[in-house]
Amino acid sequence: MSIRVMLVDDQVLLRTGFRMVLAAQPDMEVVAEAGDGAEAIGILRSTAVDVVLMDVRMPRLDGVEATRRICAEPNAPKVLILTTFDLDEYAFSGLKAGASGFMLKDVPPGELLAAIRSVHSGDAVVAPSTTRRLLDRFSPMLPSGGSEPTNKAVDRLTEREREVMLLVAQGLSNGEIAARLVLSEATVKTHVGRILTKLNLRDRVQVVVLAYETGLVRAGGGPGK
């Protein structure tokens, strides 16, 4: 079954380019396009979509607010934010609004396709190093977590789960975490799944955001004091 994709961008040429790339894939289908967030929300009421590629700066309703409204709906499609380096603050806001990740608009086609497939399967959708760079730059915008985490749910994590959470938040992939802790990748994946369940989080992107918000990780990617 094909992955049903919606393209949301006010630049027609960009949508055309993305559509051509996706149309060449046997497992993907562009089922809808929209020029702004409001139009996208309207289309989603009558069109089944698996993954939304969402621009951030658009007329009428921007991608961040559109993402927030879309993700608040039951059985919402996954949202992948599209951004550029000079708009990283919008990407961060998009993650906070519920997006499953973000990609740069000039990303190589292969990476974009891999990201769409990852989003659809529920896995991580952004390179850990990119997530780390984004949050390091904008962590001063987050509420101060003080010297101790403010989320009581974190206290329910086991010592190993907390250790894995810190490494996820510092931008390490499952493979890198496995090597660091001398574990199998399957074991690391199991720990990440338990962390998501205990903290009531959707994906590892939200793990990173929570770790910064609570002070578990400070600007620079290291553990909080």
Coordinates of C-alpha atoms in Angstrom, one line a residue, residues 43-121:
I43 CA -8.6 19.1 2.4
L44 CA -7.7 16.7 5.3
R45 CA -11.4 16.7 6.3
S46 CA -12.2 14.7 3.2
T47 CA -8.9 13.2 2.1
A48 CA -7.0 10.3 3.7
V49 CA -3.3 11.3 4.2
D50 CA -0.5 9.4 5.9
V51 CA 2.3 12.1 5.8
V52 CA 2.1 15.9 5.4
L53 CA 5.1 17.8 4.2
M54 CA 4.5 21.2 5.8
D55 CA 6.1 24.5 4.9
V56 CA 6.3 27.0 7.8
R57 CA 5.9 30.4 6.3
M58 CA 2.7 30.7 4.4
P59 CA -0.2 33.2 4.0
R60 CA -3.5 32.9 5.9
L61 CA -2.4 30.1 8.3
D62 CA 1.3 29.3 8.8
G63 CA 2.6 25.8 9.1
V64 CA 3.2 25.9 12.8
E65 CA -0.4 26.6 13.7
A66 CA -1.7 24.3 11.0
T67 CA 0.5 21.5 12.5
R68 CA -0.9 22.2 15.9
R69 CA -4.5 21.9 14.7
I70 CA -3.8 18.8 12.6
C71 CA -2.0 17.0 15.3
A72 CA -4.8 17.7 17.8
E73 CA -7.2 15.7 15.7
P74 CA -7.7 11.9 16.3
N75 CA -5.8 9.6 13.9
A76 CA -4.0 12.6 12.6
P77 CA -1.4 12.1 9.8
K78 CA 2.3 12.5 10.6
V79 CA 3.6 16.0 9.9
L80 CA 7.1 16.6 8.6
I81 CA 8.2 20.3 8.8
L82 CA 10.1 21.8 5.9
T83 CA 12.5 24.6 6.8
T84 CA 15.7 26.4 6.0
F85 CA 18.6 27.2 8.3
D86 CA 17.5 30.8 8.8
L87 CA 14.0 29.6 9.9
D88 CA 15.1 27.1 12.6
E89 CA 12.9 28.8 15.2
Y90 CA 9.9 27.9 13.1
A91 CA 11.0 24.3 12.9
F92 CA 11.4 24.2 16.7
S93 CA 7.9 25.7 17.1
G94 CA 6.6 23.0 14.7
L95 CA 8.1 20.2 16.8
K96 CA 6.5 21.7 19.9
A97 CA 3.2 21.9 17.9
G98 CA 3.3 18.1 17.3
A99 CA 5.3 17.6 14.2
S100 CA 7.2 14.3 14.0
G101 CA 10.3 16.0 12.7
F102 CA 11.8 18.5 10.3
M103 CA 13.9 18.5 7.1
L104 CA 15.7 21.3 5.2
K105 CA 14.1 22.3 1.9
D106 CA 17.4 21.6 0.1
V107 CA 17.7 18.1 1.5
P108 CA 18.9 15.5 -1.1
P109 CA 16.0 13.6 -2.6
G110 CA 17.2 10.3 -1.0
E111 CA 17.1 11.8 2.5
L112 CA 13.7 13.2 2.0
L113 CA 12.3 9.9 0.8
A114 CA 13.9 8.1 3.7
A115 CA 12.4 10.6 6.1
I116 CA 8.9 10.2 4.7
R117 CA 9.2 6.4 5.1
S118 CA 10.5 6.8 8.6
V119 CA 7.7 9.1 9.6
H120 CA 5.2 6.7 8.2
S121 CA 6.6 3.8 10.1

